[in-house]
Amino acid sequence: MASVTSLSDNVQQHLASALSATLPEAAGADPLLRRSDRADFQANGILALAKKAKANPRELAAQVVSQVVTGDVIKDVEVSGPGFLNITIADKAITGNLAARYADETGRLGVPYAEQPGTTVIDYAQPNVAKEMHVGHLRSAVIGDSVVQLLEFTGENVVRRHHIGDWGTQFGMLIQYLDEHPHELDHKDARVTGEEAMSNLDRLYKAARKKFDSDEEFKTRARRRVVDLQAGDEHTLAMWQRFVDESKIYFFSVFEKLDMEIRDADIVGESGYNDMLAETCRLLEESGVAVRSEGALCVFFDDIKGPDGNPVPLIVQKSDGGYGYAATDLSAIRDRVFNLKANTLLYVVDARQALHFRMVFETARRAGWLNDDVTAVQLAFGTVLGKDGKPFKTREGETVRLVDLLDEAIDRASAVVREKAQDLSEEEIAERGAQVGIGAVKYADLSTSANRDYKFDLDQMVSLNGDTSVYLQYAYARIQSILRKAGEVSPAAHPELALADAERALGLHLDSFAETVREAAAEYAPHKLAAYLYQVASLYTTFYDKCPVLRAETPAQVENRLFLCDVTARTLHRGMALLGIRTPEKL
């Protein structure tokens, strides 16, 4: 189905035509249309145009109004204040536009695809091999997954990349220890769970670290093993691969609990760029972008200096010949630009790494790998805080394990579902509890602008009141209940009917779904979609309180209000899915 022109776009076109007819030199000018509490829409652009044309703004506004075509879309236009235009939409246009969205059999609600989609490589959800995922891994995964959904929904070609930490000196220690204690990772049961796999690795890591710190001969053997790994020794690589495979079992179990799809082909860790590191360094040195300083290969920046006033370089290759994160990240840029043909490189990474990425991106620009046609963006996110406003820790001061945090959210949510459940089995309560609990965690994250810190407060997250996913899920479930109770009466649009104020407010807001999705995708801002959906649920609650649905005055009004309910439900369902959150049919 073709996309549906939103009411705001339609009004924009009407105003643009009227402006052009009144003031030919204003052709293409933006009327500055926005929603208003004084009318359905308000246009403020005439003030600036009048100033430019040295005209009286109220007189110019009156002339524009005389050129506006009223009827099917615009019911009325009035001049307000110094030259604002207050615009009222016809009821039949609101219902008619929603009916067109409702008829979209693709489930897109008439949302158009981007006119010029490109290819975005998004780097998110980056856990470390042989280490348990903790609360610090939550935001990259949740924000990244939602941005993927938004971009793909708008038609962008999205390449997912999970840049896992699977290389480095600790693997020499782990491999050597496992080589000397080969039964440490043997599993009695082939159906080992992800958490059991990581528990084994965690135990192994601690034992290897203890031996490394206390046994000089073992330390020497472990360091020799690092050299073997980097040189591609077959046996050492096979041992390393075992660690990676064990860790992946665990990663997949955590992401499954997070209700996220992580595909094995998308996991390209630090090791994936090993073969490119030497060439990356050669290209940077030969082009003069990087220079040798005290044996290390460095890139310097005029505006980046340390506390002592001396330049702080980006070290691409260490003086001992080893490669740091910069070499890997720059090699990844080359791969993503030249092999994956990306137009945009998006990194969902902690704000504390902002300086590193600023230096890496500038280096890539100097080398010509990033240019006007290829941009790199760090979608920096803030810290997860406890209720006390400090970084989230356990009572013992340890970093909170992600699995523990998710399990507690599911337990809390299951208790809320059980309390409200009327005709749900224990199995259904468990399923809904997981959907509500994980949804609560995701929504708390996504409803906050990514660059801000946010407090992790489970009591608030699973509340039925306030700006929570549970409130949105409950609104959706309530609508499904009404639609079931309607029996054989089906939702149907009746554009000929006058709308009550609560119906108009809900309908106008539902019609702006497409532009909200477009804006959220373009700005990598899931919080804007979350805010929109909360407003949908709030307006629906007002509508539900003020406008009887099944007991409306006429059969046509019953059908039209059922139709409004169903459009609301479909908008909530589609919008929540773009945030990675389920909408249960019953709660």
XYZ file of C-alpha atoms in Angstrom:
587
model
C 0.000 0.000 0.000
C 1.118 3.569 -0.703
C 2.087 5.733 2.250
C -0.513 8.033 3.804
C 0.087 11.774 3.823
C -0.215 12.982 7.407
C -2.617 15.779 8.286
C 0.273 18.055 9.243
C 1.962 17.479 5.853
C -1.375 18.076 4.121
C -1.937 21.332 6.009
C 1.674 22.323 5.320
C 1.020 21.939 1.576
C -2.177 24.026 1.789
C -0.366 26.812 3.658
C 2.620 26.735 1.303
C 0.272 27.225 -1.654
C -1.532 30.083 0.116
C 1.786 31.744 1.054
C 3.086 31.451 -2.485
C -0.122 32.955 -3.911
C 0.011 35.853 -1.442
C 3.747 36.514 -1.552
C 5.412 34.956 -4.640
C 8.895 35.565 -3.221
C 7.909 33.348 -0.238
C 7.626 30.244 -2.431
C 9.172 27.321 -0.559
C 9.156 29.123 2.798
C 8.405 27.054 5.900
C 5.061 28.039 7.521
C 6.466 26.705 10.842
C 3.482 24.503 11.584
C 3.153 22.873 15.007
C 0.506 21.365 17.272
C -1.090 23.899 19.600
C -3.321 23.988 22.659
C -5.198 26.957 21.109
C -6.203 25.076 17.959
C -5.335 21.818 16.208
C -2.282 23.429 14.595
C -0.618 26.840 14.682
C 1.574 28.368 11.950
C 4.129 30.949 13.114
C 6.156 31.470 9.937
C 4.351 34.593 8.730
C 6.034 36.831 11.330
C 9.499 36.244 9.870
C 8.204 36.577 6.289
C 6.455 39.870 7.109
C 9.633 41.267 8.645
C 11.604 40.313 5.534
C 8.954 41.818 3.206
C 8.549 44.897 5.474
C 4.820 44.131 5.728
C 2.365 44.248 8.615
C 2.284 40.643 9.933
C -1.434 40.639 10.826
C -2.367 42.074 7.435
C -0.156 39.554 5.658
C -1.664 36.746 7.751
C -5.181 37.886 6.782
C -4.191 37.852 3.110
C -2.811 34.308 3.473
C -6.028 33.168 5.193
C -8.058 34.460 2.231
C -6.021 32.154 -0.027
C -6.369 29.021 2.118
C -8.744 26.426 0.711
C -11.071 25.159 3.454
C -13.341 22.154 3.305
C -12.211 18.527 3.258
C -9.019 18.964 5.323
C -8.967 22.438 6.887
C -12.240 23.404 8.535
C -11.238 26.862 9.705
C -8.267 29.274 9.853
C -8.078 32.331 12.101
C -5.476 35.043 12.577
C -4.277 35.188 16.173
C -2.023 37.577 18.091
C 0.613 39.415 16.044
C 0.141 37.189 12.985
C -0.147 33.537 13.978
C -2.551 31.269 12.115
C -4.761 28.992 14.220
C -5.961 26.022 12.150
C -8.821 23.637 12.891
C -8.959 20.293 11.078
C -12.233 18.881 9.768
C -13.484 15.875 11.760
C -13.955 13.844 8.583
C -10.285 14.444 7.664
C -9.129 13.051 11.023
C -11.256 9.916 10.704
C -10.535 9.566 6.993
C -6.761 9.739 7.444
C -6.864 7.173 10.256
C -9.036 4.936 8.071
C -6.393 5.064 5.335
C -3.716 4.058 7.868
C -5.974 1.329 9.244
C -6.391 -0.127 5.744
C -2.635 -0.650 5.348
C -2.368 -4.446 5.221
C 1.420 -4.358 5.615
C 1.066 -3.335 9.272
C 3.071 -0.145 8.642
C 0.065 2.125 9.376
C 0.816 4.067 6.218
C 4.327 5.044 7.340
C 6.446 5.789 4.239
C 9.923 4.460 3.581
C 12.801 6.932 3.484
C 13.203 8.545 0.056
C 16.955 7.915 -0.129
C 17.886 5.009 2.152
C 21.540 4.252 2.631
C 23.626 1.653 4.434
C 24.270 2.052 8.137
C 26.691 -0.174 10.041
C 25.702 -0.062 13.700
C 28.160 -1.215 16.351
C 26.313 -2.158 19.564
C 25.988 -4.845 22.263
C 29.722 -5.468 22.762
C 30.309 -7.977 25.611
C 33.717 -9.490 26.418
C 34.722 -13.125 25.964
C 35.257 -15.049 29.228
C 33.615 -12.282 31.277
C 30.092 -12.026 32.618
C 27.858 -9.290 31.269
C 27.017 -6.618 33.838
C 24.692 -3.630 34.103
C 27.128 -1.561 32.043
C 26.339 -3.719 28.995
C 22.612 -3.022 29.191
C 22.321 0.351 27.475
C 24.400 -0.410 24.383
C 22.281 -3.511 23.724
C 18.867 -1.945 24.392
C 19.486 1.385 22.635
C 21.270 -0.270 19.717
C 18.507 -2.824 19.160
C 15.816 -0.121 19.083
C 17.800 2.046 16.659
C 18.203 -1.021 14.403
C 14.419 -1.564 14.441
C 13.734 2.116 13.680
C 16.240 2.322 10.834
C 15.120 -0.923 9.226
C 11.475 0.145 9.495
C 12.245 3.320 7.532
C 13.929 1.275 4.797
C 17.599 1.755 5.689
C 19.941 -1.136 4.889
C 21.307 -1.951 8.343
C 24.404 -4.049 8.976
C 24.695 -5.100 12.625
C 28.090 -5.481 14.205
C 28.828 -6.781 17.712
C 32.458 -5.823 18.344
C 33.067 -8.289 21.179
C 36.264 -8.241 23.233
C 37.840 -11.496 22.075
C 41.551 -10.675 21.846
C 44.324 -9.465 24.102
C 46.902 -10.566 26.659
C 44.446 -12.236 29.086
C 43.842 -14.965 26.518
C 47.445 -16.123 26.752
C 46.889 -16.663 30.460
C 43.560 -18.464 29.960
C 44.768 -20.674 27.110
C 47.929 -21.710 28.933
C 45.978 -22.568 32.072
C 43.409 -24.624 30.164
C 46.190 -26.390 28.275
C 47.675 -27.451 31.613
C 44.242 -28.264 33.144
C 42.357 -29.707 30.137
C 39.327 -30.971 32.086
C 38.400 -27.582 33.583
C 35.873 -26.872 30.813
C 34.521 -30.413 30.361
C 30.727 -30.491 30.638
C 28.971 -33.545 32.011
C 25.780 -32.487 30.246
C 25.932 -31.460 26.593
C 22.872 -29.251 27.194
C 24.826 -26.832 29.367
C 23.091 -23.491 29.806
C 24.629 -20.146 28.953
C 24.918 -19.136 32.600
C 26.611 -22.454 33.479
C 29.048 -21.966 30.610
C 29.968 -18.509 31.850
C 30.186 -19.724 35.432
C 32.773 -22.276 34.247
C 34.703 -19.594 32.384
C 34.547 -17.230 35.341
C 35.903 -19.933 37.655
C 38.613 -20.742 35.107
C 39.588 -17.082 34.758
C 39.968 -16.637 38.521
C 42.074 -19.793 38.829
C 44.290 -18.733 35.895
C 44.692 -15.216 37.318
C 45.673 -16.607 40.728
C 48.343 -18.822 39.172
C 49.531 -16.013 36.883
C 50.059 -13.688 39.861
C 51.779 -16.275 42.059
C 53.831 -18.401 39.650
C 56.586 -16.647 37.663
C 57.221 -19.677 35.454
C 53.533 -19.899 34.547
C 53.528 -16.166 33.842
C 56.403 -16.623 31.390
C 54.617 -19.525 29.667
C 51.395 -17.475 29.463
C 53.168 -14.529 27.839
C 54.807 -16.874 25.355
C 51.313 -18.180 24.570
C 50.167 -14.654 23.678
C 52.886 -14.555 21.016
C 51.722 -17.959 19.727
C 48.144 -16.668 19.525
C 49.122 -13.558 17.592
C 51.300 -15.655 15.293
C 48.328 -17.922 14.478
C 49.596 -21.139 16.100
C 47.000 -23.785 15.179
C 46.662 -25.424 18.621
C 46.533 -22.075 20.428
C 43.885 -20.744 18.038
C 41.782 -23.872 18.608
C 41.938 -23.289 22.385
C 41.040 -19.615 21.886
C 38.096 -20.611 19.720
C 36.834 -22.795 22.549
C 36.707 -19.783 24.877
C 34.843 -17.782 22.242
C 32.323 -20.583 21.649
C 31.716 -21.061 25.389
C 31.173 -17.322 25.789
C 28.772 -17.163 22.868
C 26.530 -19.762 24.499
C 26.282 -17.361 27.414
C 25.870 -14.222 25.280
C 23.002 -15.769 23.354
C 21.253 -16.817 26.584
C 21.432 -13.257 27.969
C 20.259 -11.654 24.731
C 17.435 -14.180 24.498
C 16.352 -13.127 28.004
C 16.519 -9.521 26.797
C 14.197 -10.570 23.938
C 16.784 -9.502 21.367
C 17.929 -11.232 18.215
C 21.711 -11.544 18.004
C 22.928 -13.426 14.935
C 26.241 -15.245 14.949
C 27.211 -13.753 11.579
C 26.928 -10.263 13.078
C 29.476 -10.980 15.817
C 32.776 -9.658 14.457
C 35.047 -9.051 17.416
C 38.446 -7.445 17.757
C 40.034 -10.596 16.322
C 38.115 -10.107 13.069
C 40.413 -7.275 12.040
C 43.795 -8.862 12.895
C 44.793 -9.307 9.273
C 44.244 -5.597 8.586
C 46.241 -4.086 11.459
C 49.678 -3.966 9.843
C 48.285 -2.477 6.636
C 46.281 0.123 8.570
C 49.470 1.249 10.301
C 51.402 1.288 7.016
C 48.750 3.410 5.276
C 48.631 5.905 8.135
C 52.420 6.199 8.335
C 53.001 6.453 4.583
C 50.352 9.184 4.243
C 51.884 11.143 7.126
C 48.689 10.969 9.166
C 50.596 9.034 11.855
C 54.214 9.537 12.916
C 56.712 7.622 15.039
C 57.215 9.030 18.514
C 59.484 7.255 20.993
C 59.055 4.079 18.926
C 55.241 4.203 18.914
C 53.056 5.088 15.916
C 50.988 8.110 16.958
C 48.480 10.611 15.626
C 48.619 14.087 17.198
C 45.897 16.723 17.484
C 46.366 20.449 18.089
C 43.306 20.744 20.312
C 43.825 17.664 22.492
C 46.311 18.197 25.307
C 46.914 16.630 28.695
C 46.967 18.376 32.097
C 50.640 19.215 31.532
C 49.812 21.068 28.316
C 51.533 18.489 26.112
C 49.660 16.906 23.173
C 47.855 13.630 23.907
C 48.293 11.329 20.910
C 46.187 8.472 19.622
C 48.572 5.496 19.846
C 47.933 3.201 16.885
C 50.902 0.881 17.459
C 52.868 0.570 20.699
C 56.643 0.841 20.868
C 56.898 -2.949 21.414
C 55.033 -3.564 18.141
C 51.720 -4.451 19.774
C 48.442 -2.982 18.558
C 45.942 -1.109 20.703
C 42.216 -0.432 20.379
C 42.862 2.429 17.940
C 44.402 0.114 15.321
C 41.448 -2.262 15.599
C 38.855 0.525 15.446
C 40.531 2.164 12.452
C 40.745 -1.191 10.658
C 37.042 -1.736 11.389
C 36.282 1.647 9.779
C 38.199 0.625 6.645
C 36.288 -2.665 6.496
C 32.898 -1.018 7.034
C 33.498 1.730 4.470
C 35.244 -0.169 1.693
C 33.875 -3.714 2.072
C 30.415 -3.131 3.551
C 29.919 0.104 1.547
C 28.510 2.006 4.519
C 27.274 5.589 4.276
C 26.963 5.883 8.046
C 28.962 4.279 10.848
C 27.031 4.359 14.124
C 28.685 3.425 17.423
C 26.441 2.881 20.464
C 29.174 3.282 23.047
C 29.531 4.682 26.574
C 29.963 8.479 26.696
C 33.203 7.984 28.639
C 34.833 6.791 25.411
C 33.967 10.020 23.590
C 37.563 11.289 23.394
C 38.824 7.985 21.969
C 36.214 7.983 19.207
C 36.707 11.670 18.481
C 40.403 10.936 17.842
C 39.681 7.774 15.834
C 37.117 9.525 13.613
C 39.415 12.499 13.003
C 42.271 10.133 12.101
C 40.012 8.300 9.638
C 38.976 11.643 8.107
C 42.598 12.689 7.664
C 43.301 9.361 5.999
C 40.370 9.900 3.616
C 38.375 6.911 4.868
C 35.630 9.195 6.176
C 34.454 12.085 3.998
C 31.333 14.016 3.002
C 29.760 10.788 1.726
C 30.594 8.655 4.766
C 29.967 9.863 8.300
C 30.762 8.314 11.676
C 28.630 9.027 14.734
C 29.049 7.977 18.349
C 25.624 7.555 19.922
C 27.032 8.130 23.392
C 25.006 6.949 26.365
C 25.099 7.845 30.034
C 25.445 5.699 33.138
C 22.883 3.471 34.863
C 22.507 4.791 38.405
C 21.047 3.276 41.555
C 18.188 4.892 43.486
C 20.814 6.902 45.387
C 21.962 8.582 42.173
C 25.352 6.829 42.256
C 26.644 4.250 39.732
C 24.612 1.063 40.169
C 26.456 -1.427 42.427
C 25.594 -4.357 44.673
C 25.576 -3.843 48.456
C 29.102 -5.257 48.479
C 30.166 -2.592 45.986
C 30.425 -5.045 43.084
C 29.144 -4.372 39.573
C 25.631 -5.800 39.186
C 25.420 -8.900 36.981
C 23.034 -8.270 34.079
C 21.351 -11.666 34.452
C 20.575 -11.002 38.131
C 19.102 -7.624 37.286
C 16.870 -9.048 34.534
C 15.717 -11.945 36.716
C 14.692 -9.549 39.471
C 12.768 -7.405 36.988
C 10.909 -10.490 35.741
C 10.125 -11.568 39.313
C 8.760 -8.121 40.212
C 6.702 -7.937 37.038
C 5.326 -11.453 37.528
C 4.077 -10.402 40.963
C 2.262 -7.419 39.407
C 0.734 -9.621 36.684
C -0.350 -12.251 39.219
C -2.024 -9.575 41.327
C -4.022 -8.260 38.342
C -4.550 -11.575 36.517
C -8.096 -12.873 36.392
C -8.109 -15.716 33.902
C -4.419 -16.425 33.320
C -2.756 -19.782 33.963
C 0.585 -20.003 35.817
C 2.288 -20.576 32.476
C 0.666 -17.431 31.059
C 1.596 -15.432 34.161
C 5.240 -16.508 33.731
C 5.190 -15.554 30.035
C 3.531 -12.167 30.698
C 5.872 -11.569 33.643
C 8.888 -11.926 31.358
C 7.347 -9.648 28.712
C 6.388 -7.003 31.273
C 9.656 -7.222 33.245
C 11.977 -7.012 30.246
C 9.741 -4.353 28.701
C 9.975 -2.329 31.922
C 13.796 -2.433 31.880
C 13.983 -1.487 28.200
C 11.431 1.310 28.429
C 13.093 2.920 31.452
C 16.278 3.081 29.394
C 14.698 4.151 26.099
C 12.363 6.777 27.562
C 15.455 8.696 28.712
C 17.600 10.560 26.202
C 20.584 8.262 25.560
C 23.215 10.809 26.610
C 21.662 11.248 30.063
C 22.215 9.056 33.114
C 19.109 7.371 34.513
C 18.127 5.773 37.806
C 17.383 2.067 37.845
C 14.308 1.848 40.089
C 12.383 -1.415 39.638
C 9.519 -0.263 41.871
C 8.868 2.628 39.500
C 9.562 0.593 36.346
C 6.846 -2.006 37.002
C 4.277 0.539 38.199
C 0.921 0.696 36.424
C 0.942 4.456 36.914
C 3.185 7.026 35.287
C 5.501 6.909 32.303
C 6.248 3.160 32.270
C 5.994 0.381 29.706
C 3.492 -1.369 31.990
C 1.135 1.615 31.604
C 1.412 1.322 27.809
C 1.047 -2.475 27.839
C -1.987 -2.181 30.107
C -3.596 0.333 27.695
C -3.045 -2.120 24.834
C -4.437 -5.064 26.817
C -7.469 -2.994 27.845
C -8.241 -2.271 24.170
C -7.965 -5.968 23.286
C -10.437 -6.703 26.077
C -12.915 -4.167 24.634
C -12.534 -5.603 21.129
C -13.222 -9.116 22.483
C -16.297 -7.897 24.364
C -17.618 -6.274 21.166
C -18.362 -9.765 19.856
C -19.693 -9.605 16.313
C -19.588 -5.806 16.135
C -16.524 -4.867 14.091
C -14.518 -1.636 14.122
C -15.471 0.605 11.202
C -14.612 4.206 10.335
C -17.473 6.669 9.972
C -16.007 9.948 8.652
C -19.472 11.497 8.567
C -19.688 11.503 12.379
C -18.779 14.528 14.496
C -15.987 13.792 16.990
C -15.901 14.594 20.695
C -12.891 16.577 21.976
C -11.232 13.448 23.414
C -11.714 11.611 20.102
C -10.215 14.510 18.135
C -7.190 14.797 20.435
C -6.499 11.059 20.206
C -7.062 10.953 16.435
C -4.769 13.899 15.695
C -2.009 12.402 17.816
C -2.344 8.951 16.218
C -1.974 10.578 12.798
C 1.482 11.915 13.737
C 2.945 8.402 14.192
C 4.762 8.487 10.839
C 6.531 11.800 11.444
C 7.501 10.682 14.963
C 9.067 7.484 13.613
C 10.831 9.450 10.895
C 12.262 11.918 13.425
C 13.262 9.210 15.941
C 15.070 7.253 13.214
C 16.821 10.292 11.703
C 18.082 11.461 15.106
C 18.767 7.982 16.560
C 16.381 9.014 19.334
C 14.157 6.163 20.587
C 13.172 8.382 23.538
C 11.127 10.534 21.153
C 9.091 7.514 20.097
C 8.707 6.455 23.746
C 7.374 9.919 24.657
C 4.947 9.783 21.719
C 3.619 6.354 22.769
C 3.160 7.468 26.371
C 1.072 10.352 25.059
C -0.964 7.888 22.945
C -1.735 5.832 26.060
C -2.552 8.965 28.083
C -4.908 10.344 25.415
C -6.524 6.940 25.084
C -7.142 6.836 28.856
C -8.923 10.217 28.605
C -10.931 8.994 25.611
C -11.864 5.791 27.472
C -13.019 7.791 30.510
C -15.080 10.331 28.543
C -16.383 8.422 25.517
C -18.363 5.197 26.099
C -17.363 2.679 23.430
C -19.721 -0.305 23.539
C -22.509 1.861 25.016
C -22.192 4.733 22.566
C -25.402 6.436 21.412
C -25.720 4.866 17.933
C -24.468 1.680 16.221
C -22.321 3.845 13.894
C -20.731 5.578 16.878
C -19.988 2.196 18.503
C -18.230 1.063 15.314
C -16.319 4.341 14.982
C -15.119 4.241 18.584
C -14.112 0.595 18.232
C -12.206 1.730 15.140
C -10.421 4.433 17.198
C -9.602 1.786 19.816
C -8.165 -0.564 17.221
C -6.047 2.116 15.504
C -4.701 3.033 18.938
C -3.872 -0.612 19.679
C -2.118 -1.080 16.343
C -0.098 2.094 16.882
C 0.940 0.998 20.369
C 1.797 -2.499 19.100
C 3.907 -1.265 16.182
C 5.553 1.515 18.181
C 6.421 -0.738 21.125
C 7.877 -3.314 18.716
C 10.201 -0.596 17.394
C 11.400 -0.185 20.982
C 11.867 -3.959 21.263
C 8.962 -4.357 23.721
C 6.135 -6.907 23.606
C 2.446 -6.011 23.929
C 0.584 -8.898 25.646
C -3.067 -9.406 24.617
C -4.059 -9.896 28.259
C -2.676 -8.524 31.501
